[in-house]
CSV table of C-alpha atoms (C1' of nucleotides) and ligand atoms in Angstrom, one decimal:
chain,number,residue,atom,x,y,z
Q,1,UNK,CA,43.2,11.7,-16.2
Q,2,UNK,CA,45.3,8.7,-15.6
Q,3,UNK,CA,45.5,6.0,-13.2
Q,4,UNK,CA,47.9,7.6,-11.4
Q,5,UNK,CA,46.1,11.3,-11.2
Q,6,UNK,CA,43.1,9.9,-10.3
Q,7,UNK,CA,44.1,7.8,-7.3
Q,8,UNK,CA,46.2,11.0,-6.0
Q,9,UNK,CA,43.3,12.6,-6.0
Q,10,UNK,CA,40.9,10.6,-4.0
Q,11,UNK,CA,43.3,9.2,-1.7
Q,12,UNK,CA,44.4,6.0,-2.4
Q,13,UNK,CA,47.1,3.9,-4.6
Q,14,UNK,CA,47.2,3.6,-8.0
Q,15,UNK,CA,47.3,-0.3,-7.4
Q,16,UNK,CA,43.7,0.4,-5.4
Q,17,UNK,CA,42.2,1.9,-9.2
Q,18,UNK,CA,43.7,-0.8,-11.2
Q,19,UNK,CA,42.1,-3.7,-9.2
Q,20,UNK,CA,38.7,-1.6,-9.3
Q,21,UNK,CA,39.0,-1.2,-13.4
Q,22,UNK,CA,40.5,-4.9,-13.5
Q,23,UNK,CA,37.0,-5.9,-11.9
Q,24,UNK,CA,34.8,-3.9,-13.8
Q,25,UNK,CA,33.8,-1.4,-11.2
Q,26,UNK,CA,35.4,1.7,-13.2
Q,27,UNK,CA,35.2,1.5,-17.0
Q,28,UNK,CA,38.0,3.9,-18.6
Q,29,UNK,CA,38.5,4.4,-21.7
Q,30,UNK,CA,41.4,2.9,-23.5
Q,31,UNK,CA,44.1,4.9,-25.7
Q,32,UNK,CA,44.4,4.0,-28.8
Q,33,UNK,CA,47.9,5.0,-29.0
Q,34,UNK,CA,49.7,3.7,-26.3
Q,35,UNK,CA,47.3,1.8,-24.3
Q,36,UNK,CA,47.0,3.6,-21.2
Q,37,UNK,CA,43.6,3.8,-19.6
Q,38,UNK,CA,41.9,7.3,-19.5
Q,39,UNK,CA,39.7,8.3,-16.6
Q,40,UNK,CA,36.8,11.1,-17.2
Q,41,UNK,CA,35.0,13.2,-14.5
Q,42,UNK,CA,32.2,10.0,-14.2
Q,43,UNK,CA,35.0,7.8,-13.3
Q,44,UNK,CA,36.0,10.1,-10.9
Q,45,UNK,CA,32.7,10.3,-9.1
Q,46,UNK,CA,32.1,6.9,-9.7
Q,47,UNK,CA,35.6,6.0,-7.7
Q,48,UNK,CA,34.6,8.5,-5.1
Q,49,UNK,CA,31.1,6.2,-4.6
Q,50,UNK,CA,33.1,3.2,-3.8
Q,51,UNK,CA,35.2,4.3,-1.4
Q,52,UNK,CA,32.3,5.8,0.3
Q,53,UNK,CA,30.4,2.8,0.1
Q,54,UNK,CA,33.9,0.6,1.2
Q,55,UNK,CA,34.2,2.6,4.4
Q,56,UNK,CA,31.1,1.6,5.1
Q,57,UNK,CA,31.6,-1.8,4.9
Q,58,UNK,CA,30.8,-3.1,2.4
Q,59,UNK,CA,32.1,-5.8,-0.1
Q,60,UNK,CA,33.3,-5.2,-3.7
Q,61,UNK,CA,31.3,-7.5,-4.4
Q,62,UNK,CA,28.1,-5.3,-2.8
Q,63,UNK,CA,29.4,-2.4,-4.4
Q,64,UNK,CA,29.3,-4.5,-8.0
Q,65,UNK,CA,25.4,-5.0,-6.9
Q,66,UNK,CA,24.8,-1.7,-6.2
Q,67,UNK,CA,26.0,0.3,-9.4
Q,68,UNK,CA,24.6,-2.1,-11.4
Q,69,UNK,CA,21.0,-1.5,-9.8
Q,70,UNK,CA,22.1,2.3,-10.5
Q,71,UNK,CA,23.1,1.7,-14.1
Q,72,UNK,CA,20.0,-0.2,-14.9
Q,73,UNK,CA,17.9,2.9,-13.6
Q,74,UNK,CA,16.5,1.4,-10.5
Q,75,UNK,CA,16.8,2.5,-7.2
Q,76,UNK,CA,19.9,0.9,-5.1
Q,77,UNK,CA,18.0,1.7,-1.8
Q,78,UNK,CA,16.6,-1.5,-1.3
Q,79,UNK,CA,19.3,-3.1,-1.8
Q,80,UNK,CA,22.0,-1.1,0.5
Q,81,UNK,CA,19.7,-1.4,3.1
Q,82,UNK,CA,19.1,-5.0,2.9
Q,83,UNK,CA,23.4,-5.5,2.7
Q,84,UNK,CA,24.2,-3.7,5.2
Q,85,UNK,CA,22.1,-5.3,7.5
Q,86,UNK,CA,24.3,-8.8,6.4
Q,87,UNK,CA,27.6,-6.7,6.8
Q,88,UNK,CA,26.7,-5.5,10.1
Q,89,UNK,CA,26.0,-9.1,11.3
Q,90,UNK,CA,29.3,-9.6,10.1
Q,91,UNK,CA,31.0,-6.7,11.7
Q,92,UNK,CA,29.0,-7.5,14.8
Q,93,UNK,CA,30.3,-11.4,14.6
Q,94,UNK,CA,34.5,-10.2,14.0
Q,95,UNK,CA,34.5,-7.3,16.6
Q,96,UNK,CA,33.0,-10.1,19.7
Q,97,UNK,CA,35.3,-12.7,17.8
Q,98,UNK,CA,38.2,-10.0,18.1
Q,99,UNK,CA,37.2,-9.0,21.9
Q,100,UNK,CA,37.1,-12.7,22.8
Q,101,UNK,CA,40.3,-13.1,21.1
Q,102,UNK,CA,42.3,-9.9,22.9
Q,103,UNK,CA,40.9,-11.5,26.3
Q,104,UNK,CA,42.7,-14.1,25.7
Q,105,UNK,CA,45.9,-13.3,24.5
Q,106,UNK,CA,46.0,-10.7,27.4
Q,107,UNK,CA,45.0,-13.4,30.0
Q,108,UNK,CA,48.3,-15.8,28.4
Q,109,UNK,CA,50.8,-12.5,28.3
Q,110,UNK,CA,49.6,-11.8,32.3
Q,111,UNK,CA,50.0,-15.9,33.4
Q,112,UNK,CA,53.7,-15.8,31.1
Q,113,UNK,CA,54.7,-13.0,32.8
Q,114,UNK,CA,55.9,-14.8,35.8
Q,115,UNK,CA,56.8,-18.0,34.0
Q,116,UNK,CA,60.4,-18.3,32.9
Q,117,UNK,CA,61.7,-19.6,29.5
Q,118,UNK,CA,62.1,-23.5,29.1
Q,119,UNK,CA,63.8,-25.5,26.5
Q,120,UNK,CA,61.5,-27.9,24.6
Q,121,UNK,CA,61.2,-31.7,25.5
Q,122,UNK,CA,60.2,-34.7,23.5
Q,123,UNK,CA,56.6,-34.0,24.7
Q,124,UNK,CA,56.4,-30.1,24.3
Q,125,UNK,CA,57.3,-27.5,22.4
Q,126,UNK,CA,56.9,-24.3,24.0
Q,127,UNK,CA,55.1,-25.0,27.2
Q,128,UNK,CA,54.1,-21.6,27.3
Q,129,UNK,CA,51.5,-22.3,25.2
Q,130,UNK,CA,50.6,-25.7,26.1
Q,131,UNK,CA,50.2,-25.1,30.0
Q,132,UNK,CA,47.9,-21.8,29.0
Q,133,UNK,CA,45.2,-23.6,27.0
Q,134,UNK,CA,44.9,-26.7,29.5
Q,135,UNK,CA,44.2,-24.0,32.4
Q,136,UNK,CA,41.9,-22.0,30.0
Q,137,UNK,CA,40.0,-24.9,28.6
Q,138,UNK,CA,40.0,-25.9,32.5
Q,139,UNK,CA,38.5,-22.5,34.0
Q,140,UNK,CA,36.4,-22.3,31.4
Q,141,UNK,CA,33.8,-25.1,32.5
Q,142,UNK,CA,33.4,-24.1,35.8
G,1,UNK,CA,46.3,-42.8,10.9
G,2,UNK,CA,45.6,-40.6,8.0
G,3,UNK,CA,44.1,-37.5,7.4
G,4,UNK,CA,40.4,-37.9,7.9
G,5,UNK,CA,41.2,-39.5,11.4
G,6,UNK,CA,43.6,-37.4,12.5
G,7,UNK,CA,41.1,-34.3,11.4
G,8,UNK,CA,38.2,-35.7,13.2
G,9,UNK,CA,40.3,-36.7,16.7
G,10,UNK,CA,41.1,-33.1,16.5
G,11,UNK,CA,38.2,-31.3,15.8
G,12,UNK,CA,39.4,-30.2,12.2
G,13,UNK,CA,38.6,-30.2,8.4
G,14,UNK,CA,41.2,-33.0,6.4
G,15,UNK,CA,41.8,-29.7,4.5
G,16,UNK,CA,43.3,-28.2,6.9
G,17,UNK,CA,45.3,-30.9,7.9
G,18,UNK,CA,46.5,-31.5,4.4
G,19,UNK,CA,47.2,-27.4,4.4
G,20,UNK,CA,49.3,-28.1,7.2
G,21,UNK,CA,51.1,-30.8,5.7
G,22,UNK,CA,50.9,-28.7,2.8
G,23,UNK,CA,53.3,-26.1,3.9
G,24,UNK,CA,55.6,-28.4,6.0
G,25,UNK,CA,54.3,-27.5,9.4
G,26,UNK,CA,53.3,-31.6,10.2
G,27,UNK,CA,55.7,-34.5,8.1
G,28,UNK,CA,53.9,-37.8,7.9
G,29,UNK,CA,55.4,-40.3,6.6
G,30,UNK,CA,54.2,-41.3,2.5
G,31,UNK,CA,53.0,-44.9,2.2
G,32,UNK,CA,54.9,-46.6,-0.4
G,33,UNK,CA,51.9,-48.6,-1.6
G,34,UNK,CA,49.1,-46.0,-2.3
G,35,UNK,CA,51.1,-42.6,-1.6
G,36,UNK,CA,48.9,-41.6,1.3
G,37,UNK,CA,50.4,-39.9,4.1
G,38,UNK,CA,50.2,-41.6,7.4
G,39,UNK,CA,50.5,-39.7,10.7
G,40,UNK,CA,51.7,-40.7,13.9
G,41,UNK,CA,51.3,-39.5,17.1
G,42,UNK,CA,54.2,-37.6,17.2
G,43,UNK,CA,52.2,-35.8,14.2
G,44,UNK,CA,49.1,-35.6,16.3
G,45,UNK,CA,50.6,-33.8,19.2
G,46,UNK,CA,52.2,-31.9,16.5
G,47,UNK,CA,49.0,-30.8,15.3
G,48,UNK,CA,47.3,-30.0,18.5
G,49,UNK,CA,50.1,-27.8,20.0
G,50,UNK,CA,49.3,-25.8,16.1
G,51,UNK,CA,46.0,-25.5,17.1
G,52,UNK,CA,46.7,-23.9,20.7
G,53,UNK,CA,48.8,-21.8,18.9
G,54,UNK,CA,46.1,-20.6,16.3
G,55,UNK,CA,44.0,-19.7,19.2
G,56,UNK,CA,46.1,-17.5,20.9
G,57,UNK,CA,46.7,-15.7,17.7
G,58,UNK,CA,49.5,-16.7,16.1
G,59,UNK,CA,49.9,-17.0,12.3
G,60,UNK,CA,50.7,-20.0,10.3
G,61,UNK,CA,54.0,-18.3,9.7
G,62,UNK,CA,54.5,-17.2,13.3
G,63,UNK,CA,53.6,-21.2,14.7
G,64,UNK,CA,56.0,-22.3,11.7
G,65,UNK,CA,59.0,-20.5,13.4
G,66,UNK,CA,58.0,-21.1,16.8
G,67,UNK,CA,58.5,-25.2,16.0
G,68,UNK,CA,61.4,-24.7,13.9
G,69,UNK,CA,63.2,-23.2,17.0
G,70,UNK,CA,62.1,-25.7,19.4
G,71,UNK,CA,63.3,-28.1,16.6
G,72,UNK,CA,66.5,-26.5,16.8
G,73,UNK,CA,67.2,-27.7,20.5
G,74,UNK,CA,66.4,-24.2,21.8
G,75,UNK,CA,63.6,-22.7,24.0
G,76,UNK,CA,61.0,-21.0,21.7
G,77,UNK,CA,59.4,-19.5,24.7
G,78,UNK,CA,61.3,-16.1,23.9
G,79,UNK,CA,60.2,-16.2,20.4
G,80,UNK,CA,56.6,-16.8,21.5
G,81,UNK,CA,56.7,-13.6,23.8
G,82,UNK,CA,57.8,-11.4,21.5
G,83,UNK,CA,55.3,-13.0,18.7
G,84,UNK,CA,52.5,-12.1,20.6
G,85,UNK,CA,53.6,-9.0,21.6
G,86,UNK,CA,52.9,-7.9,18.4
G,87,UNK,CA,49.6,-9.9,17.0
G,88,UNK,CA,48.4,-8.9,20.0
G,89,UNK,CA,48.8,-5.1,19.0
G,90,UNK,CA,47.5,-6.3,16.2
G,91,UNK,CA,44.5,-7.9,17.3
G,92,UNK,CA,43.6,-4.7,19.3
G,93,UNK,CA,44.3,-2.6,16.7
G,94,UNK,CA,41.3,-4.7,14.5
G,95,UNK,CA,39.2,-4.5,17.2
G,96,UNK,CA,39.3,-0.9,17.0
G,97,UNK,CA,38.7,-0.9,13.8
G,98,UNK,CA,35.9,-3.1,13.9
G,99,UNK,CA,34.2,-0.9,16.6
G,100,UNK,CA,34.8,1.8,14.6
G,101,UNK,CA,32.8,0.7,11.2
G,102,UNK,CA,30.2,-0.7,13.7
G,103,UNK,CA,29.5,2.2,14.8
G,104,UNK,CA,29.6,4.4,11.6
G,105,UNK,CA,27.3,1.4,10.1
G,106,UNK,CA,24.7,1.4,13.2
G,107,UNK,CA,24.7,5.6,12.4
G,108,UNK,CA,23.7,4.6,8.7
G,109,UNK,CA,21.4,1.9,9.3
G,110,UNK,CA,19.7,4.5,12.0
G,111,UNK,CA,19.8,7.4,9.9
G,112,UNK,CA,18.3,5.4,7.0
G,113,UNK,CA,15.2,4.7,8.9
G,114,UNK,CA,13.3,7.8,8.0
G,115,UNK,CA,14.5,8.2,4.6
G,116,UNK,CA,12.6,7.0,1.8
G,117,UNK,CA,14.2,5.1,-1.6
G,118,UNK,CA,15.2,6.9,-4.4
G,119,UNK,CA,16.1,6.5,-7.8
G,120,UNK,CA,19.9,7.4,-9.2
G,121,UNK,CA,20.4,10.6,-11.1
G,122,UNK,CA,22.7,11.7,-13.8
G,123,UNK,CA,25.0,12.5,-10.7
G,124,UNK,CA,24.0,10.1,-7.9
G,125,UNK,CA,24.1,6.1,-7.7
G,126,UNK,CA,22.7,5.7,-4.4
G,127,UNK,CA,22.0,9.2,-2.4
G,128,UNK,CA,21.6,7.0,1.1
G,129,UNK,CA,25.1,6.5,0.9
G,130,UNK,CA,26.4,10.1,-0.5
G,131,UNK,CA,24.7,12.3,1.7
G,132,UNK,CA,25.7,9.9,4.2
G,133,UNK,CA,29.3,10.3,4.0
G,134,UNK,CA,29.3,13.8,3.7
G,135,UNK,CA,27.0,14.1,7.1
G,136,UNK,CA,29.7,12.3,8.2
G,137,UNK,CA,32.7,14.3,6.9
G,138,UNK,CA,31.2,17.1,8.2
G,139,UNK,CA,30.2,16.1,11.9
G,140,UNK,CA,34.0,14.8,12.2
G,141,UNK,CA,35.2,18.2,12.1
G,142,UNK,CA,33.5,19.6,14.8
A,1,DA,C1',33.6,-59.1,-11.2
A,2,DT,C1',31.0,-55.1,-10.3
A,3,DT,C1',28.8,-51.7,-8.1
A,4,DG,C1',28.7,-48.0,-5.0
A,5,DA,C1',30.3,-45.4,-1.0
A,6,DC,C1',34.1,-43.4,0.7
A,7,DC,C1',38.6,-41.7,0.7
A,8,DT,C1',43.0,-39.6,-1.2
A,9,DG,C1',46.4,-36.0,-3.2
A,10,DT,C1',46.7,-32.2,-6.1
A,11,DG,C1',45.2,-28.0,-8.3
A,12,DT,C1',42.6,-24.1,-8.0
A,13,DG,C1',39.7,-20.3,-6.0
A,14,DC,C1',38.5,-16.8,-2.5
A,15,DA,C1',39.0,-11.0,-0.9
A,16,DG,C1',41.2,-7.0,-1.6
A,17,DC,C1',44.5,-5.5,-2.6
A,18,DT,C1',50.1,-5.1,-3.1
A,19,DC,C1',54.3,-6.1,-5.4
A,20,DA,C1',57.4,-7.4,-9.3
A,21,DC,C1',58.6,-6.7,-13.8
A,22,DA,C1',59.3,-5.6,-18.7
A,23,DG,C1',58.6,-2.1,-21.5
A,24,DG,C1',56.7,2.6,-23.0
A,25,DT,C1',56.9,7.9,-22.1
A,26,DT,C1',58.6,12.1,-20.7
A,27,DT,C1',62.2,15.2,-19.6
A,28,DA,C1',66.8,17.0,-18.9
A,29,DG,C1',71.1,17.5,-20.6
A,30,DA,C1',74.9,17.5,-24.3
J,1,DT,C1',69.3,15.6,-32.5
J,2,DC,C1',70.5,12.0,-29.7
J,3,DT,C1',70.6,10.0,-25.3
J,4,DA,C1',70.2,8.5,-20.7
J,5,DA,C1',67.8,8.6,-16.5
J,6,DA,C1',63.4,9.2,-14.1
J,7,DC,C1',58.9,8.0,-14.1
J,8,DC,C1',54.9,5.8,-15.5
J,9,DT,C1',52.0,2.0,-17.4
J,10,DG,C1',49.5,-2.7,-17.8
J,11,DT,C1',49.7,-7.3,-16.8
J,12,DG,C1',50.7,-11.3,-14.0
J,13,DA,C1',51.7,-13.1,-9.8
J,14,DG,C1',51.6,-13.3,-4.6
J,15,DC,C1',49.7,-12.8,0.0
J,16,DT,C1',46.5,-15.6,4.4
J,17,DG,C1',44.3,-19.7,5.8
J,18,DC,C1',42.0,-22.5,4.5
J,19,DA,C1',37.6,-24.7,1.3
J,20,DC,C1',36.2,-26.7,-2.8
J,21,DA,C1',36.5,-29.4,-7.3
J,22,DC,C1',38.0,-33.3,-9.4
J,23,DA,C1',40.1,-37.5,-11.2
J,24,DG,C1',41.4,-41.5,-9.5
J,25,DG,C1',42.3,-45.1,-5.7
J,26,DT,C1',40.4,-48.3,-1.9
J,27,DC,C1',37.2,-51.2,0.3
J,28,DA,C1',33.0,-53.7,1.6
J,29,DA,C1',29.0,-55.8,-0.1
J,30,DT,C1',27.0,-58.1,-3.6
L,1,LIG,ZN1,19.4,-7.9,11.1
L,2,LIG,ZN1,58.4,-22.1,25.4
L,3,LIG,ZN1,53.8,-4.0,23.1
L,4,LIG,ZN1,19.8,4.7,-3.0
DNA sequence: ATTGACCTGTGTGCAGCTCACAGGTTTAGA
DNA sequence: TCTAAACCTGTGAGCTGCACACAGGTCAAT
């Protein structure tokens, strides 16, 4: 199989296998004739492990931890387990950080919508933007 | 003022300042003497209407064009709506995908609890993860 | 003059891919 | 058999928004 055969096959771009055998996570053998890189069935099942483990958030660089636990014969469990509880923290962190931030772009698209266009002066740019953040940072002591 | 000043008045790292400067979006003036960059307050206000716009959203690219039309004479408030228009799709769109792998990472984590650790097989890397997925696969169907 | 603390600009690194590009391979046609 | 176009490959670079490393400059205290 070839880059290209594989990636069809699981779903993602050929671009997506080079990086992962570019970093070491898949290990394909090379031709000696032309060059190209040859992925078996292990590769295969190996690529399909990563994606699992991507869509569940975690890094690259977790997944690098991971099959190398695997490949030295331990057991990985320990170690997913102990990740993912640092990935959810994450996740947890970016989805609030992500709520707060929709909040407040909704909150400056509802206060424009009555607010007409204005050229810029020496002081301001867009006052759009100015104007919202002094009534934000305003409202937001009280 | 230079850099670290300005950072501090602001609230910001001198990096990002000297990104800013970086990429053309503030123009000090270079000291003849020593080469450092000296910024004025035209600069600062420069800088703090960049950092209203960062938190409502807006790329580095986005604030860039914003200031080059109110540089051109010409209200940027239009460009501003539209901007925002779409990093707020954005935005929402992340947010949805954040609640999304929260969720299928708070189903892991949970369904994790009452399995024990294993070691890899031949086949398997980490089964906490495989059967995982495929639990998953297979519930989405339904 | 010298030490040391602090500051500066520039170059590089980061995740996780994606894109550009020069060249090799395969295939269809003549 | 030759050729030309279509397709594929590996490698290198680029993306965002900074943060860090580093060699050297500056300044106050000795
Ligand atoms: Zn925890
Ligand atoms: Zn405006
Ligand atoms: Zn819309
Ligand atoms: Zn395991």
């Amino acid at each position: 199989m070839r880059v290209r055969q594989l990636a069809e096959k699981l779903g993602v771009s050929a671009d997506t296998v080079r990086y992962y055998t570019r970093i070491g996570l898949l290990a394909p053998t090379k031709s000696t004739a032309n060059g190209y890189k040859f992925y078996n069935i292990r590769e295969q099942s190996c690529l399909r492990f990563i994606l699992s483990a991507r869509d569940l958030g975690f890094s690259v660089e977790d997944i690098t931890q991971i099959i190398a636990k695997a490949d030295d014969g331990q057991s990985a469990c320990p170690t997913v387990r102990r990740l993912i509880d640092k990935r959810l923290h994450e996740t947890q962190q970016r989805y609030l950080d992500m709520l707060r931030l929709r909040k407040r772009m909704l909150a400056a698209v509802d206060s424009w919508d009555s607010k007409e266009d204005k050229a810029p002066t020496g002081n301001q740019i867009c006052y759009l933007i100015e104007e919202f953040i002094e009534v934000e940072v305003g409202s937001e002591t009280k």
